[in-house]
Amino acid sequence: MIYAVANQKGGVGKTTTAVNLAACLAEAGASVLLVDVDPQANASGGLGVSGRDRPSIADVLLDGVPVEEAITATAVPNLDLVPSSPDLAGASVELPGREGRERLLARALAPARERYRYVFLDCPPSLDLLTVNALAAADRLIVPVQCEYYALEGLSRLMETVAAVQARVNPGLRVTGMLMTMHDARTRVSGEVIGEVRRHFPELAFRTVVPRNVRLAEAPSYGEPVIRYDPHCAGADAYFEAAKEVAARG
Ligand code: ADP
Ligand code: MG
């Protein structure tokens, strides 16, 4: 099953969610591949891998390098990575002119679908062709929603993009859910956002809410998912629970 983790807003917890859900499911014994589809390469860096000096998703998408050549193991058993690199920024210039431009990632990932139980796609903060490629390649979408003002702004445009991708290239795409992130119990707005998301998307809101937790923010600078950096912190607990929901929702 391929999961896209997307929201065109930056800084809402996409990368943190993709890295930590992938690591939790790998820790539980499933074979997992994380594909970094963001030129900023934060997911790669967060797992201690640089795509600058080795084949990356940019080579796969732009130069037709087989995805197997870009797959690298991480320090987490069962968790492999296709890193990104700044070269991927060229996709916004190069891909629009390509034949089948919305399905390049879907085609490239076909062999990975056979090899892994879960594939996670960490999307860039936009609705451009890279995100459309991720939605076209995915079976499921997970939307991180930051517990902050204007959290719901932009979600309707994301859902319109999902509908367009379903209609044109990927009728099988389904939304698994919205995962609320960076919840701060001390602020009123945080609780209000949770209430609002549950009201607007009663079926889609994850039961688990990820708290604001400094360990989650520190872990990437050590190149580790939180379950290895500090397995007993509140952030690790939350992503374990969220991973169980992902597995249960199927
Ligand atoms: P995105 O990929 O959507 O841009 P990130 O996952 O990179 O968002 O998160 C943005 C910033 O917030 C990063 O510095 C990250 O470490 C931090 N962060 C994400 N989730 C949490 C959390 N639950 N608690 C504290 N910091 C977080
Ligand atoms: Mg990111």
Short mmCIF file of C-alpha atoms and ligand atoms in Angstrom, two decimals:
data_model
loop_
_atom_site.label_atom_id
_atom_site.label_comp_id
_atom_site.label_asym_id
_atom_site.label_seq_id
_atom_site.Cartn_x
_atom_site.Cartn_y
_atom_site.Cartn_z
CA MET A 1 0.00 0.00 0.00
CA ILE A 2 1.35 3.42 -0.95
CA TYR A 3 0.56 6.40 1.30
CA ALA A 4 1.07 10.01 0.27
CA VAL A 5 1.57 12.43 3.17
CA ALA A 6 0.44 15.76 1.78
CA ASN A 7 -0.75 19.26 2.65
CA GLN A 8 0.29 22.25 0.56
CA LYS A 9 0.99 24.24 3.71
CA GLY A 10 4.58 24.17 4.89
CA GLY A 11 5.56 23.36 8.44
CA VAL A 12 2.43 21.38 9.37
CA GLY A 13 4.26 18.14 10.19
CA LYS A 14 4.27 16.24 6.87
CA THR A 15 7.90 15.17 7.06
CA THR A 16 7.76 14.41 10.79
CA THR A 17 4.66 12.29 10.15
CA ALA A 18 6.06 10.46 7.13
CA VAL A 19 9.39 9.65 8.82
CA ASN A 20 7.88 8.57 12.13
CA LEU A 21 4.92 6.57 10.79
CA ALA A 22 7.35 4.76 8.49
CA ALA A 23 9.77 4.10 11.36
CA CYS A 24 7.03 2.85 13.72
CA LEU A 25 5.64 0.40 11.16
CA ALA A 26 9.18 -0.79 10.36
CA GLU A 27 9.90 -1.21 14.06
CA ALA A 28 6.74 -3.33 14.30
CA GLY A 29 8.24 -5.67 11.68
CA ALA A 30 6.74 -4.52 8.37
CA SER A 31 8.99 -3.82 5.38
CA VAL A 32 8.72 -0.09 4.72
CA LEU A 33 10.04 2.29 2.06
CA LEU A 34 10.03 6.05 2.54
CA VAL A 35 10.31 8.11 -0.64
CA ASP A 36 11.38 11.72 -0.20
CA VAL A 37 9.49 13.68 -2.86
CA ASP A 38 10.49 17.15 -1.57
CA PRO A 39 13.49 19.03 -3.06
CA GLN A 40 14.16 20.30 0.47
CA ALA A 41 15.10 16.70 1.34
CA ASN A 42 14.12 17.02 5.00
CA ALA A 43 13.00 13.40 5.30
CA SER A 44 16.37 12.25 3.91
CA GLY A 45 18.30 14.48 6.30
CA GLY A 46 16.07 13.39 9.17
CA LEU A 47 17.22 9.81 8.56
CA GLY A 48 20.85 10.83 8.22
CA VAL A 49 21.03 10.33 4.44
CA SER A 50 22.08 12.81 1.77
CA GLY A 51 20.90 12.38 -1.82
CA ARG A 52 23.64 14.65 -3.14
CA ASP A 53 26.31 12.00 -3.59
CA ARG A 54 24.14 9.04 -4.54
CA PRO A 55 21.18 8.29 -6.81
CA SER A 56 18.06 10.12 -5.61
CA ILE A 57 14.40 10.52 -6.53
CA ALA A 58 15.53 13.32 -8.87
CA ASP A 59 17.48 10.78 -10.97
CA VAL A 60 14.49 8.43 -10.93
CA LEU A 61 11.95 11.06 -12.02
CA LEU A 62 14.06 13.20 -14.31
CA ASP A 63 16.51 10.69 -15.81
CA GLY A 64 14.61 7.40 -15.69
CA VAL A 65 17.06 5.72 -13.28
CA PRO A 66 15.38 2.52 -11.94
CA VAL A 67 14.06 3.10 -8.41
CA GLU A 68 15.96 0.06 -7.11
CA GLU A 69 19.20 1.94 -7.78
CA ALA A 70 18.09 4.83 -5.59
CA ILE A 71 16.93 2.71 -2.63
CA THR A 72 19.22 2.79 0.39
CA ALA A 73 18.95 1.11 3.79
CA THR A 74 18.63 3.31 6.90
CA ALA A 75 19.78 2.72 10.48
CA VAL A 76 16.24 1.52 11.25
CA PRO A 77 15.82 -2.20 10.50
CA ASN A 78 13.13 -2.82 7.82
CA LEU A 79 13.14 0.85 6.79
CA ASP A 80 14.58 1.78 3.38
CA LEU A 81 14.73 5.23 1.84
CA VAL A 82 14.76 6.82 -1.59
CA PRO A 83 16.45 10.13 -0.77
CA SER A 84 15.80 13.46 -2.41
CA SER A 85 18.24 16.14 -3.49
CA PRO A 86 18.02 19.82 -4.45
CA ASP A 87 18.15 18.66 -8.11
CA LEU A 88 14.51 17.69 -7.70
CA ALA A 89 13.65 21.39 -7.87
CA GLY A 90 14.28 21.03 -11.63
CA ALA A 91 11.14 18.90 -11.83
CA SER A 92 8.89 21.95 -11.90
CA VAL A 93 10.64 23.06 -15.09
CA GLU A 94 11.30 19.70 -16.72
CA LEU A 95 8.25 17.59 -15.95
CA PRO A 96 5.45 19.73 -17.43
CA GLY A 97 6.71 19.01 -20.97
CA ARG A 98 6.91 15.24 -20.48
CA GLU A 99 4.59 12.62 -21.89
CA GLY A 100 2.50 11.06 -19.09
CA ARG A 101 3.86 13.71 -16.74
CA GLU A 102 1.38 12.95 -13.93
CA ARG A 103 2.17 9.24 -13.79
CA LEU A 104 5.98 9.24 -13.82
CA LEU A 105 6.27 8.45 -10.10
CA ALA A 106 3.50 5.83 -10.21
CA ARG A 107 5.37 4.02 -12.99
CA ALA A 108 8.74 4.35 -11.31
CA LEU A 109 7.40 2.92 -8.03
CA ALA A 110 5.77 -0.18 -9.52
CA PRO A 111 8.67 -2.47 -8.45
CA ALA A 112 8.63 -1.01 -4.91
CA ARG A 113 4.95 -1.88 -4.54
CA GLU A 114 5.88 -5.56 -4.85
CA ARG A 115 8.78 -5.38 -2.44
CA TYR A 116 7.35 -3.40 0.51
CA ARG A 117 4.31 -3.71 2.75
CA TYR A 118 4.16 0.09 3.15
CA VAL A 119 5.50 2.89 0.98
CA PHE A 120 5.29 6.48 2.29
CA LEU A 121 5.66 9.52 0.03
CA ASP A 122 6.74 12.73 1.79
CA CYS A 123 5.33 15.56 -0.37
CA PRO A 124 6.57 19.13 -0.86
CA PRO A 125 4.53 22.09 0.48
CA SER A 126 2.65 22.78 -2.75
CA LEU A 127 0.06 21.30 -5.08
CA ASP A 128 2.45 21.28 -8.03
CA LEU A 129 3.29 18.41 -10.34
CA LEU A 130 5.40 16.61 -7.71
CA THR A 131 2.45 16.39 -5.32
CA VAL A 132 0.15 15.42 -8.19
CA ASN A 133 2.62 12.64 -9.08
CA ALA A 134 2.55 11.47 -5.46
CA LEU A 135 -1.28 11.48 -5.40
CA ALA A 136 -1.33 9.64 -8.72
CA ALA A 137 1.02 6.98 -7.32
CA ALA A 138 -0.73 6.57 -3.96
CA ASP A 139 -3.52 4.30 -2.77
CA ARG A 140 -4.11 6.41 0.32
CA LEU A 141 -3.64 9.98 1.50
CA ILE A 142 -2.75 11.11 5.02
CA VAL A 143 -3.16 14.84 5.70
CA PRO A 144 -1.27 16.28 8.68
CA VAL A 145 -3.16 19.27 10.11
CA GLN A 146 -1.33 21.59 12.45
CA CYS A 147 -3.32 22.64 15.53
CA GLU A 148 -2.92 26.34 14.76
CA TYR A 149 -4.95 29.26 13.42
CA TYR A 150 -6.04 28.79 9.79
CA ALA A 151 -5.48 25.03 10.02
CA LEU A 152 -8.44 24.25 7.79
CA GLU A 153 -7.60 26.93 5.26
CA GLY A 154 -6.40 25.26 2.10
CA LEU A 155 -7.89 21.85 2.91
CA SER A 156 -10.73 22.36 0.45
CA ARG A 157 -8.23 23.11 -2.31
CA LEU A 158 -6.28 19.98 -1.38
CA MET A 159 -9.50 17.95 -1.59
CA GLU A 160 -10.26 19.48 -5.01
CA THR A 161 -6.84 18.36 -6.19
CA VAL A 162 -7.54 14.88 -4.83
CA ALA A 163 -10.85 14.80 -6.72
CA ALA A 164 -9.14 15.92 -9.94
CA VAL A 165 -6.47 13.22 -9.58
CA GLN A 166 -9.16 10.61 -8.88
CA ALA A 167 -11.09 11.67 -11.98
CA ARG A 168 -8.13 11.87 -14.33
CA VAL A 169 -5.43 9.41 -13.34
CA ASN A 170 -6.01 7.50 -10.10
CA PRO A 171 -9.61 6.48 -9.34
CA GLY A 172 -8.34 4.20 -6.54
CA LEU A 173 -7.02 7.06 -4.36
CA ARG A 174 -8.70 7.25 -0.92
CA VAL A 175 -8.20 9.59 2.03
CA THR A 176 -7.10 7.59 5.08
CA GLY A 177 -7.39 10.55 7.39
CA MET A 178 -6.34 13.83 8.90
CA LEU A 179 -3.73 13.63 11.62
CA MET A 180 -3.68 16.61 13.94
CA THR A 181 -0.15 17.63 14.89
CA MET A 182 1.66 19.94 17.30
CA HIS A 183 -1.23 20.01 19.74
CA ASP A 184 -0.49 22.27 22.68
CA ALA A 185 -2.89 21.64 25.54
CA ARG A 186 -2.04 25.03 27.04
CA THR A 187 -3.50 27.02 24.16
CA ARG A 188 -7.19 27.39 23.45
CA VAL A 189 -6.76 27.46 19.67
CA SER A 190 -5.21 23.98 19.69
CA GLY A 191 -8.34 22.44 21.23
CA GLU A 192 -10.57 24.49 18.94
CA VAL A 193 -8.83 23.16 15.84
CA ILE A 194 -9.29 19.58 17.04
CA GLY A 195 -13.00 20.26 17.56
CA GLU A 196 -13.33 21.88 14.15
CA VAL A 197 -11.55 19.09 12.27
CA ARG A 198 -13.67 16.46 14.05
CA ARG A 199 -16.82 18.41 13.15
CA HIS A 200 -15.90 18.93 9.50
CA PHE A 201 -14.39 15.48 8.94
CA PRO A 202 -15.95 13.15 11.51
CA GLU A 203 -14.92 9.98 9.67
CA LEU A 204 -11.49 11.18 8.67
CA ALA A 205 -9.97 12.64 11.84
CA PHE A 206 -7.47 10.26 13.45
CA ARG A 207 -8.30 9.46 17.09
CA THR A 208 -4.64 10.02 17.91
CA VAL A 209 -3.54 13.64 18.25
CA VAL A 210 0.23 14.32 18.07
CA PRO A 211 1.32 16.70 20.85
CA ARG A 212 3.85 19.45 20.45
CA ASN A 213 6.94 17.65 21.70
CA VAL A 214 10.46 19.00 21.59
CA ARG A 215 11.94 15.51 21.10
CA LEU A 216 10.15 15.28 17.73
CA ALA A 217 11.83 18.51 16.66
CA GLU A 218 15.26 17.46 17.93
CA ALA A 219 15.40 13.94 16.49
CA PRO A 220 16.02 14.93 12.82
CA SER A 221 19.23 16.77 13.70
CA TYR A 222 20.55 13.43 14.99
CA GLY A 223 19.42 11.71 11.79
CA GLU A 224 16.99 9.53 13.71
CA PRO A 225 13.26 8.95 13.93
CA VAL A 226 11.92 9.74 17.38
CA ILE A 227 11.40 6.11 18.35
CA ARG A 228 15.18 5.68 18.25
CA TYR A 229 16.12 9.10 19.59
CA ASP A 230 13.79 8.90 22.60
CA PRO A 231 11.47 5.88 22.39
CA HIS A 232 9.49 6.77 25.52
CA CYS A 233 8.69 10.43 24.89
CA ALA A 234 5.15 11.65 24.24
CA GLY A 235 5.91 12.17 20.54
CA ALA A 236 7.04 8.56 20.10
CA ASP A 237 3.92 7.30 21.91
CA ALA A 238 1.68 9.37 19.65
CA TYR A 239 3.27 8.20 16.40
CA PHE A 240 3.07 4.58 17.58
CA GLU A 241 -0.66 5.02 18.19
CA ALA A 242 -1.12 6.81 14.86
CA ALA A 243 0.77 3.98 13.10
CA LYS A 244 -1.62 1.46 14.67
CA GLU A 245 -4.54 3.48 13.29
CA VAL A 246 -2.94 3.53 9.84
CA ALA A 247 -2.51 -0.25 9.95
CA ALA A 248 -6.08 -0.75 11.21
CA ARG A 249 -7.66 1.58 8.66
CA GLY A 250 -5.95 -0.31 5.84
P1 ADP B 1 6.39 19.94 6.87
O1 ADP B 1 7.06 18.72 6.32
O2 ADP B 1 4.89 19.92 6.73
O3 ADP B 1 6.98 21.21 6.33
P2 ADP B 1 7.78 19.31 9.35
O4 ADP B 1 7.43 17.90 9.68
O5 ADP B 1 9.11 19.55 8.73
O6 ADP B 1 6.63 19.97 8.46
O7 ADP B 1 7.62 20.16 10.68
C1 ADP B 1 7.90 21.55 10.71
C2 ADP B 1 8.79 21.84 11.93
O8 ADP B 1 8.06 21.55 13.12
C3 ADP B 1 10.05 21.00 11.99
O9 ADP B 1 11.07 21.75 12.55
C4 ADP B 1 9.67 19.84 12.91
O10 ADP B 1 10.79 19.30 13.58
C5 ADP B 1 8.73 20.52 13.88
N1 ADP B 1 7.67 19.62 14.37
C6 ADP B 1 6.87 18.83 13.63
N2 ADP B 1 5.99 18.18 14.42
C7 ADP B 1 6.25 18.57 15.70
C8 ADP B 1 5.68 18.26 16.98
N3 ADP B 1 4.66 17.42 17.08
N4 ADP B 1 6.21 18.87 18.06
C9 ADP B 1 7.23 19.73 17.95
N5 ADP B 1 7.81 20.06 16.79
C10 ADP B 1 7.33 19.49 15.66
MG MG B 2 8.50 18.55 4.81
#
